[in-house]
Coordinates of C-alpha atoms in Angstrom, one line a residue:
M5 CA 62.1 97.3 148.6
T6 CA 64.9 94.8 149.3
Q7 CA 64.3 91.1 148.9
D8 CA 64.2 90.7 152.7
D9 CA 61.6 93.5 153.0
L10 CA 59.5 91.9 150.3
L11 CA 59.5 88.6 152.1
I12 CA 58.6 90.2 155.5
R13 CA 55.7 92.0 153.9
A14 CA 54.5 88.9 152.1
Q15 CA 54.7 86.8 155.2
A16 CA 52.8 89.4 157.3
W17 CA 50.1 89.5 154.7
L18 CA 49.9 85.7 154.6
A19 CA 49.5 85.6 158.4
E20 CA 46.4 87.8 158.2
D21 CA 44.8 86.5 155.0
P22 CA 41.3 85.0 155.9
D23 CA 40.9 83.2 152.6
S24 CA 42.5 79.7 152.2
E25 CA 42.6 80.1 148.4
T26 CA 44.7 83.2 148.4
R27 CA 46.8 82.0 151.3
D28 CA 47.7 78.9 149.4
E29 CA 48.5 81.0 146.3
L30 CA 50.7 83.4 148.3
A31 CA 52.5 80.5 150.1
R32 CA 53.3 78.9 146.7
L33 CA 54.8 82.2 145.5
I34 CA 56.9 82.6 148.7
D35 CA 58.1 79.0 148.7
G36 CA 58.9 79.1 145.0
G37 CA 61.0 82.3 145.3
A38 CA 58.8 84.1 142.7
S39 CA 60.5 87.4 143.4
A40 CA 59.2 89.3 140.3
E41 CA 55.6 88.2 140.9
L42 CA 55.8 89.0 144.6
A43 CA 57.3 92.4 143.8
A44 CA 54.3 93.1 141.4
R45 CA 51.8 92.2 144.1
F46 CA 53.4 94.1 146.9
A47 CA 54.6 97.2 145.0
G48 CA 51.9 99.3 146.7
T49 CA 48.1 98.9 147.3
L50 CA 45.1 99.0 145.0
Q51 CA 44.1 102.7 145.0
F52 CA 40.6 103.6 146.2
G53 CA 39.2 106.3 144.0
T54 CA 36.0 107.6 142.5
A55 CA 35.5 104.2 140.8
G56 CA 36.1 102.5 144.2
L57 CA 38.4 99.6 143.7
R58 CA 38.9 97.4 140.6
G59 CA 41.6 94.9 139.8
E60 CA 42.7 91.4 139.1
L61 CA 41.8 88.7 141.7
G62 CA 44.7 87.2 143.6
A63 CA 46.8 87.4 146.8
G64 CA 48.5 90.6 147.9
P65 CA 47.6 94.3 148.3
M66 CA 47.8 95.0 144.5
R67 CA 45.1 92.5 143.8
M68 CA 41.4 92.1 144.6
N69 CA 40.9 89.7 147.5
R70 CA 39.1 89.4 150.9
S71 CA 41.9 91.1 152.8
V72 CA 41.7 94.2 150.5
V73 CA 37.9 94.2 150.6
I74 CA 37.8 93.9 154.5
R75 CA 40.2 96.9 154.7
A76 CA 38.1 98.9 152.2
A77 CA 34.9 98.1 154.2
A78 CA 36.5 99.1 157.4
G79 CA 37.6 102.4 155.9
L80 CA 34.1 103.0 154.6
A81 CA 32.6 102.2 158.0
A82 CA 35.0 104.6 159.7
Y83 CA 34.2 107.3 157.2
L84 CA 30.5 106.9 157.7
K85 CA 30.8 107.0 161.5
A86 CA 33.0 110.1 161.3
K87 CA 30.2 111.7 159.3
G88 CA 27.7 111.0 162.2
E89 CA 26.1 107.9 160.5
E90 CA 26.6 105.5 163.5
G91 CA 23.8 102.9 163.3
G92 CA 22.9 103.8 159.7
L93 CA 22.0 101.2 157.1
V94 CA 24.5 100.1 154.5
V95 CA 22.9 98.0 151.7
I96 CA 25.2 95.7 149.7
G97 CA 24.7 94.2 146.3
Y98 CA 26.9 91.9 144.2
D99 CA 27.2 90.3 140.8
A100 CA 28.0 86.7 139.8
R101 CA 31.8 87.1 139.4
Y102 CA 34.3 85.0 141.2
K103 CA 34.4 86.0 144.9
S104 CA 31.6 88.6 144.6
A105 CA 29.4 86.8 147.2
D106 CA 32.4 86.5 149.6
F107 CA 33.3 90.1 149.3
A108 CA 29.7 91.1 149.9
R109 CA 29.4 89.0 153.0
D110 CA 32.7 90.3 154.3
T111 CA 31.4 93.9 153.9
A112 CA 28.2 93.0 155.7
A113 CA 30.2 91.6 158.6
V114 CA 32.6 94.6 158.8
M115 CA 29.7 97.0 158.8
T116 CA 27.9 95.1 161.5
G117 CA 31.1 94.9 163.6
A118 CA 31.5 98.6 163.3
G119 CA 28.1 99.4 164.7
L120 CA 26.3 100.1 161.4
R121 CA 23.3 98.1 160.1
A122 CA 23.9 96.0 157.0
A123 CA 21.5 94.5 154.5
L124 CA 22.5 92.1 151.7
L125 CA 20.5 91.9 148.5
P126 CA 19.1 88.3 148.3
R127 CA 21.3 87.1 145.3
P128 CA 23.4 88.4 142.5
L129 CA 21.4 91.2 140.9
P130 CA 21.9 94.1 138.5
T131 CA 23.8 97.1 139.8
P132 CA 20.8 99.4 139.2
V133 CA 18.8 97.4 141.7
L134 CA 21.4 98.2 144.4
A135 CA 21.4 101.9 143.3
Y136 CA 17.6 101.9 143.6
A137 CA 17.7 100.1 147.0
I138 CA 19.9 102.8 148.7
R139 CA 17.2 105.5 148.5
H140 CA 14.3 103.1 148.7
L141 CA 15.5 101.8 152.0
G142 CA 16.9 105.1 153.3
A143 CA 20.4 103.8 153.6
V144 CA 23.4 106.0 154.4
A145 CA 25.6 104.2 151.8
G146 CA 25.6 101.3 149.4
V147 CA 28.3 98.9 148.1
E148 CA 28.1 97.0 144.8
V149 CA 30.7 94.2 144.3
T150 CA 31.2 94.1 140.6
A151 CA 33.8 94.6 137.9
S152 CA 31.1 95.4 135.3
H153 CA 32.5 94.5 131.9
N154 CA 36.1 93.8 132.8
P155 CA 37.9 90.5 132.0
P156 CA 36.9 87.4 134.0
R157 CA 39.8 87.5 136.4
D158 CA 38.8 91.0 137.7
N159 CA 36.5 92.1 140.4
G160 CA 35.7 95.5 141.9
Y161 CA 34.1 97.4 144.7
K162 CA 31.8 100.4 143.9
V163 CA 30.7 102.7 146.7
Y164 CA 27.5 104.9 146.8
L165 CA 26.5 107.4 149.4
G166 CA 23.0 107.9 150.8
D167 CA 21.8 110.1 147.9
G168 CA 22.1 107.0 145.6
S169 CA 25.0 108.4 143.6
Q170 CA 28.6 107.1 143.3
I171 CA 31.2 108.8 145.4
V172 CA 33.1 111.9 144.1
P173 CA 35.9 113.9 145.6
P174 CA 36.5 114.6 148.4
A175 CA 34.7 111.6 149.8
D176 CA 37.0 109.2 147.8
A177 CA 40.1 110.6 149.4
E178 CA 38.6 110.7 152.8
I179 CA 37.6 107.0 152.6
A180 CA 41.0 106.2 151.2
A181 CA 42.6 107.8 154.2
E182 CA 40.5 105.7 156.5
I183 CA 41.4 102.5 154.6
A184 CA 45.1 103.4 154.9
A185 CA 44.6 103.9 158.7
V186 CA 43.6 100.2 159.1
R187 CA 46.7 98.7 160.7
S188 CA 45.8 95.0 161.0
L189 CA 42.9 92.9 159.9
H190 CA 42.9 91.6 163.5
D191 CA 41.7 95.1 164.5
V192 CA 38.6 94.8 162.3
P193 CA 35.6 93.1 164.1
R194 CA 33.8 90.7 161.8
P195 CA 31.0 88.9 163.6
E196 CA 29.5 85.8 162.1
T197 CA 25.9 87.1 162.1
G198 CA 23.9 90.2 162.7
W199 CA 23.2 91.5 159.3
E200 CA 20.0 91.2 157.3
T201 CA 19.6 89.3 154.0
L202 CA 16.8 91.0 152.1
G203 CA 13.9 89.2 150.4
D204 CA 12.5 90.1 147.0
E205 CA 10.6 93.1 148.3
V206 CA 13.3 95.6 147.0
L207 CA 13.5 93.9 143.6
D208 CA 9.7 93.9 143.4
A209 CA 9.7 97.7 144.2
Y210 CA 12.4 98.3 141.6
L211 CA 10.4 96.4 139.0
E212 CA 7.3 98.3 139.8
R213 CA 9.3 101.5 139.3
T214 CA 10.5 100.4 135.9
D215 CA 6.9 100.8 134.6
A216 CA 7.3 104.6 135.2
V217 CA 9.6 105.1 132.2
L218 CA 6.9 104.0 129.8
T219 CA 3.9 106.0 128.6
P220 CA 0.6 104.4 129.6
G221 CA -1.0 102.9 126.5
S222 CA 2.0 103.2 124.3
P223 CA 2.7 100.6 121.6
R224 CA 4.5 97.5 123.0
T225 CA 4.9 95.5 119.8
A226 CA 8.7 95.5 119.0
R227 CA 10.3 92.1 119.1
T228 CA 13.8 91.6 120.6
V229 CA 16.7 89.3 120.9
Y230 CA 18.4 89.6 124.2
T231 CA 21.8 88.6 125.6
A232 CA 22.8 88.9 129.3
M233 CA 26.5 88.4 128.3
H234 CA 26.8 85.7 131.0
G235 CA 25.8 88.3 133.6
V236 CA 22.9 88.9 136.0
G237 CA 20.5 90.8 133.8
K238 CA 18.2 88.1 132.3
D239 CA 15.7 87.5 135.1
V240 CA 15.2 91.1 135.9
L241 CA 15.0 92.3 132.3
T242 CA 12.6 89.6 131.2
A243 CA 10.4 90.3 134.3
A244 CA 10.4 94.0 133.4
F245 CA 9.5 93.3 129.8
G246 CA 6.7 90.9 131.0
R247 CA 5.2 93.5 133.3
A248 CA 5.3 96.1 130.5
G249 CA 3.5 93.8 128.0
F250 CA 6.3 93.5 125.4
P251 CA 6.7 90.3 123.6
P252 CA 9.1 88.0 125.6
P253 CA 12.7 88.6 124.3
A254 CA 14.3 85.7 122.5
L255 CA 17.2 84.8 124.6
V256 CA 20.8 84.0 123.5
A257 CA 20.8 80.7 125.4
A258 CA 24.6 80.3 125.5
Q259 CA 24.9 83.6 127.3
A260 CA 21.7 83.7 129.3
E261 CA 22.8 82.4 132.7
P262 CA 25.5 83.9 135.0
D263 CA 28.9 82.4 134.4
P264 CA 32.0 84.1 135.9
A265 CA 34.2 82.4 133.3
F266 CA 32.4 84.3 130.4
P267 CA 33.2 81.3 128.2
T268 CA 31.8 82.6 124.9
V269 CA 33.5 86.1 124.8
A270 CA 37.0 87.4 125.0
F271 CA 35.8 90.4 126.9
P272 CA 32.2 90.5 128.4
N273 CA 31.5 94.0 127.0
P274 CA 29.0 94.5 124.1
E275 CA 31.4 97.1 122.6
E276 CA 34.2 94.6 122.2
P277 CA 34.7 92.9 118.8
G278 CA 33.0 89.5 118.7
A279 CA 31.0 89.9 121.9
M280 CA 27.8 90.3 120.0
D281 CA 28.4 87.5 117.4
L282 CA 26.0 85.0 119.1
A283 CA 23.3 87.6 119.5
F284 CA 23.5 88.5 115.8
E285 CA 23.4 84.8 115.0
A286 CA 20.2 84.5 117.0
A287 CA 18.8 87.6 115.3
R288 CA 19.3 86.1 111.9
A289 CA 17.3 83.1 112.9
V290 CA 14.5 85.0 114.7
E291 CA 14.4 88.3 112.6
P292 CA 13.4 90.6 115.5
D293 CA 13.1 94.4 115.3
L294 CA 16.2 95.0 117.5
V295 CA 18.9 93.2 119.5
I296 CA 19.5 94.3 123.1
A297 CA 22.5 93.4 125.3
N298 CA 23.3 94.2 128.8
D299 CA 26.9 94.0 130.2
P300 CA 27.4 91.5 133.1
D301 CA 26.1 93.8 135.9
A302 CA 23.3 95.1 133.6
D303 CA 23.9 98.8 134.1
R304 CA 24.8 99.3 130.4
C305 CA 22.5 98.7 127.4
A306 CA 23.7 98.0 123.9
V307 CA 21.3 98.1 120.9
A308 CA 21.7 96.7 117.4
V309 CA 19.4 97.2 114.4
P310 CA 18.9 95.4 111.1
D311 CA 21.1 96.8 108.4
P312 CA 21.3 95.0 105.0
A313 CA 24.4 97.1 104.1
V314 CA 26.5 95.4 106.9
A315 CA 28.0 92.0 106.7
G316 CA 25.8 89.7 108.7
G317 CA 22.8 92.1 108.4
W318 CA 23.0 93.6 111.9
R319 CA 24.7 96.8 113.1
M320 CA 25.5 97.8 116.6
L321 CA 24.4 101.4 117.3
R322 CA 27.0 103.6 119.0
G323 CA 26.3 104.7 122.5
D324 CA 26.0 108.3 121.1
E325 CA 23.3 107.1 118.7
V326 CA 21.2 105.4 121.4
G327 CA 21.8 108.5 123.6
A328 CA 20.3 110.8 120.9
L329 CA 17.4 108.4 120.1
L330 CA 16.4 108.2 123.8
A331 CA 16.6 112.0 124.1
A332 CA 14.4 112.5 121.0
H333 CA 11.9 110.0 122.4
L334 CA 11.8 111.7 125.8
V335 CA 11.3 115.1 124.1
H336 CA 8.4 113.6 122.1
K337 CA 6.9 112.3 125.3
G338 CA 7.0 115.9 126.8
A339 CA 9.9 115.4 129.2
T340 CA 11.1 118.5 131.0
G341 CA 14.1 119.2 133.2
V342 CA 17.8 119.0 132.4
F343 CA 19.4 116.6 129.8
A344 CA 23.0 115.9 130.8
E345 CA 26.0 114.0 129.3
S346 CA 29.7 113.7 130.0
I347 CA 32.2 115.7 128.0
V348 CA 33.2 112.7 125.9
S349 CA 29.7 112.1 124.6
S350 CA 28.3 113.6 121.4
S351 CA 27.4 117.3 121.3
L352 CA 24.2 116.3 119.4
L353 CA 22.4 116.0 122.8
G354 CA 23.0 119.7 123.3
R355 CA 21.4 120.5 119.9
I356 CA 18.4 118.3 120.7
A357 CA 17.9 119.9 124.1
E358 CA 18.3 123.4 122.7
A359 CA 15.7 122.8 120.0
A360 CA 13.3 121.3 122.6
G361 CA 13.8 124.2 125.1
V362 CA 15.0 121.9 127.9
G363 CA 18.0 122.4 130.1
Y364 CA 21.4 121.0 129.1
E365 CA 24.6 120.4 131.0
E366 CA 28.0 118.8 130.4
T367 CA 29.9 117.0 133.2
L368 CA 33.1 115.1 133.7
T369 CA 33.2 111.4 132.6
G370 CA 31.2 109.1 134.7
F371 CA 27.7 108.8 136.2
K372 CA 29.0 109.9 139.5
W373 CA 29.0 113.4 138.0
I374 CA 25.9 113.1 135.6
A375 CA 23.7 111.9 138.5
R376 CA 24.5 115.0 140.5
V377 CA 23.2 117.5 137.9
D378 CA 20.5 119.7 139.5
G379 CA 17.0 119.0 137.9
L380 CA 18.3 116.0 136.0
R381 CA 15.7 114.4 133.8
Y382 CA 17.9 112.3 131.5
G383 CA 21.6 111.6 131.4
Y384 CA 23.8 109.4 129.1
E385 CA 27.4 108.6 128.4
E386 CA 28.8 107.2 125.1
A387 CA 29.9 104.0 126.8
L388 CA 26.4 102.6 126.6
G389 CA 25.2 104.1 129.9
Y390 CA 21.8 105.8 130.2
C391 CA 19.9 107.2 133.1
V392 CA 16.2 107.5 132.1
D393 CA 14.6 107.5 135.5
P394 CA 16.8 109.6 137.8
E395 CA 14.1 109.7 140.5
G396 CA 14.3 105.9 140.7
V397 CA 18.0 105.2 140.0
R398 CA 20.6 107.9 140.1
D399 CA 23.0 105.9 138.0
K400 CA 23.1 104.2 134.6
D401 CA 20.5 101.5 134.3
G402 CA 20.5 99.0 131.5
I403 CA 17.1 97.6 132.3
T404 CA 15.0 100.8 132.1
A405 CA 17.1 101.9 129.1
A406 CA 16.2 98.7 127.3
L407 CA 12.5 99.2 128.1
L408 CA 12.5 102.8 126.8
V409 CA 14.4 102.0 123.6
T410 CA 12.0 99.1 122.9
E411 CA 9.0 101.4 123.5
L412 CA 10.6 103.8 120.9
A413 CA 11.1 100.9 118.5
S414 CA 7.4 100.0 119.0
V415 CA 6.2 103.5 118.3
L416 CA 8.3 103.7 115.1
K417 CA 7.2 100.2 114.0
E418 CA 3.6 101.3 114.1
Q419 CA 4.6 104.1 111.7
G420 CA 6.4 101.7 109.4
R421 CA 9.8 103.1 110.5
G422 CA 12.8 102.0 112.4
L423 CA 15.4 103.5 114.7
T424 CA 17.8 104.3 111.8
D425 CA 15.0 106.4 110.2
L426 CA 14.8 108.5 113.3
L427 CA 18.6 108.9 113.3
D428 CA 18.4 110.1 109.7
N429 CA 15.8 112.7 110.7
L430 CA 18.0 113.9 113.6
A431 CA 21.0 114.2 111.2
V432 CA 18.9 116.3 108.7
E433 CA 17.6 118.5 111.5
H434 CA 20.8 119.0 113.5
G435 CA 23.7 117.9 111.2
L436 CA 25.4 114.5 111.1
H437 CA 27.2 114.1 114.4
A438 CA 29.6 111.2 113.7
T439 CA 31.6 109.8 116.6
D440 CA 34.4 107.2 117.0
Q441 CA 37.0 106.2 119.5
L442 CA 40.7 105.5 119.4
S443 CA 41.2 103.1 122.4
V444 CA 44.7 101.8 123.2
R445 CA 44.9 98.9 125.8
V446 CA 48.4 98.8 127.3
E447 CA 50.4 96.3 129.5
D448 CA 52.8 99.1 130.6
L449 CA 51.0 102.2 132.1
S450 CA 54.0 104.4 131.2
V451 CA 52.8 104.2 127.6
I452 CA 49.7 106.2 128.6
A453 CA 51.7 108.7 130.7
N454 CA 54.2 109.2 127.8
A455 CA 51.4 109.8 125.3
M456 CA 49.7 112.4 127.6
A457 CA 53.1 114.1 128.1
A458 CA 53.8 114.2 124.4
L459 CA 50.4 115.9 123.7
R460 CA 50.9 118.4 126.4
E461 CA 54.5 119.3 125.3
R462 CA 53.7 119.4 121.6
P463 CA 49.9 120.0 121.1
P464 CA 48.8 119.3 117.5
V465 CA 48.1 122.4 115.4
S466 CA 45.9 120.5 113.0
L467 CA 44.3 117.1 112.6
A468 CA 42.9 115.7 109.4
G469 CA 43.5 119.1 107.7
L470 CA 41.3 120.8 110.3
T471 CA 42.8 123.6 112.4
V472 CA 43.0 123.1 116.2
V473 CA 41.4 126.4 117.3
S474 CA 41.5 125.6 121.0
A475 CA 43.5 123.1 123.1
E476 CA 42.5 122.8 126.7
D477 CA 44.4 120.9 129.5
L478 CA 41.5 119.8 131.7
T479 CA 43.8 119.2 134.7
K480 CA 43.4 122.9 135.2
G481 CA 39.6 122.7 135.2
T482 CA 37.3 125.0 133.4
E483 CA 34.5 127.5 134.3
S484 CA 32.0 124.6 134.4
L485 CA 34.2 121.5 135.1
P486 CA 36.4 120.5 138.0
P487 CA 40.0 119.4 137.2
T488 CA 40.5 116.0 135.5
D489 CA 43.3 114.3 133.7
G490 CA 42.4 115.0 130.1
L491 CA 43.0 117.1 127.0
R492 CA 40.3 118.7 124.7
Y493 CA 40.7 120.0 121.2
H494 CA 38.2 121.9 119.1
L495 CA 38.9 121.8 115.4
E496 CA 37.5 124.0 112.6
G497 CA 37.8 124.2 108.8
A498 CA 35.5 122.9 106.2
Y499 CA 33.9 121.0 109.0
K500 CA 33.9 121.2 112.8
A501 CA 35.3 118.4 115.0
R502 CA 36.2 117.7 118.7
V503 CA 38.8 115.4 120.2
I504 CA 39.1 114.5 123.9
V505 CA 42.0 112.4 125.2
R506 CA 42.0 110.8 128.7
P507 CA 43.3 107.8 130.6
S508 CA 40.5 105.3 131.4
G509 CA 39.5 105.4 135.1
T510 CA 38.8 101.6 135.2
E511 CA 41.0 99.8 132.7
P512 CA 44.6 100.1 131.5
K513 CA 43.6 102.1 128.4
L514 CA 44.2 105.4 126.8
K515 CA 40.9 106.6 125.3
C516 CA 40.5 109.3 122.6
Y517 CA 37.0 110.4 121.8
L518 CA 36.4 111.8 118.3
E519 CA 33.4 113.7 116.9
V520 CA 32.9 115.3 113.5
V521 CA 29.9 117.4 112.5
V522 CA 28.9 117.4 108.8
P523 CA 26.0 119.6 107.7
V524 CA 23.1 117.8 106.0
A525 CA 20.7 119.8 103.8
S526 CA 18.3 117.0 103.0
S527 CA 18.0 113.2 103.2
D528 CA 19.6 113.0 99.8
D529 CA 22.9 114.3 101.4
L530 CA 23.1 111.7 104.1
A531 CA 25.2 109.1 102.2
P532 CA 27.9 111.6 101.1
A533 CA 27.9 113.2 104.6
R534 CA 28.5 109.8 106.2
A535 CA 31.3 109.0 103.8
K536 CA 32.9 112.4 104.5
A537 CA 32.6 111.9 108.2
A538 CA 34.1 108.4 108.1
E539 CA 37.0 109.7 106.0
L540 CA 37.6 112.5 108.5
L541 CA 37.5 110.2 111.6
V542 CA 40.1 107.9 110.0
A543 CA 42.4 110.8 109.3
I544 CA 42.0 112.3 112.8
K545 CA 42.8 108.9 114.3
R546 CA 45.9 108.6 112.2
D547 CA 47.2 112.1 113.0
L548 CA 46.3 111.9 116.7
S549 CA 48.2 108.6 117.0
A550 CA 51.2 110.2 115.4
A551 CA 51.0 113.2 117.7
A552 CA 50.8 111.1 120.8
G553 CA 53.6 108.8 119.7
L554 CA 51.4 105.7 119.7

């Protein structure tokens, strides 16, 4: 694009921008001759995919802003009408990030102008409330404005269809084509009124539904410390805990209320280093049975447990550990149906399901796939996502997961045991399944492309002294999985291991998921098994980094 073309594009965008804040920002860039910054913002458009949209806030088509959202809403409306859903209801939720309420109102206006009915949730609420509301209200689609656990300057736009599940191909490409067909914002009717703002009836119905995940009469004695991570989870989670009869969670006060600046954390994600420091500080003062954290839109749930062997006395459980604990708890409660997980999650779930005689299925990464499993009873993903009530919410839900894990902690507490004791039992029964992740955040996306290319051109023949017995390029799909950009290796030798490498779908990261399985004959063998697993995981990381040129 020439300099003249760049200025013409920027000025045309400026003329249409409905937001004074981004108009001023773009005008300053144009007037200041900020060619490199303008080129970055006008190099293309944010791509609408199976995660919807997600990106940094700012002016221009490569940023999240009202112009981009209005186009996305218009494309979604056109898609729905083409599918015969004229006059159907679209329900819209939003979190407490910068611009979320504006993006939600714009979406409601566009839907109304397109001849659809629109209903806004009453205030910033957890994403699972929106996912629940779609089916509860009989909507033809739903939109959640959220960037989940991304950095403060990001926002996003997540689309669900009428089954309450996130979009998957080919719907994403069809919606993207309709977005691309929007020529001018002046062609998109946006009335000032005409949509409905819902009351608390939907939230009340969701909270009533949360009771269904618990066993009537089960122990409710476990004490918790809770952090909302500056997000929207606090009021809904504490209401759900109150209804269930659990002791009120001790709140991490500095992180309890919504704050789009996320002032106490570098990244508002419980998995990130330092994010749980204030929660652990509160736990050392209160001495609860467990610590629970939601991410900012409360669709994920993190759990930490007392561990005197760890500095500070508290240990975060991995998503795979919580996934196995919830599965074991559901089996104990007599759950039937299919247990499902994504391919990057621990194979321990398959062992638990097989031993319990329940169905088991693997899917591609993301709850958009897990939620579509026929007969789903329970689904989880290692990135702290758990679906424990698929009839209520066909997506991950950090509120109901928190209820269920607190019920499990209460049951174990009555027996004089804790969550780590149950993890030990599972390791003795099924082998120690140790997982870890090599995650590389990049500024330059070509680093990810080059790493994937290196692994495809020169697949490793061994990692950590274990032989790579199969190397699959998942872009070709498998008998049970549609194509995706990823590589999967199975390793054998003295121990078995598995490695999956894929670019993140929501962040500029290359993610490598590692699992090692070490047999455990008895509880006496747990400590050496853990030491061996840790040693192998470190070695796999080292060898994989070298093979990928990282």
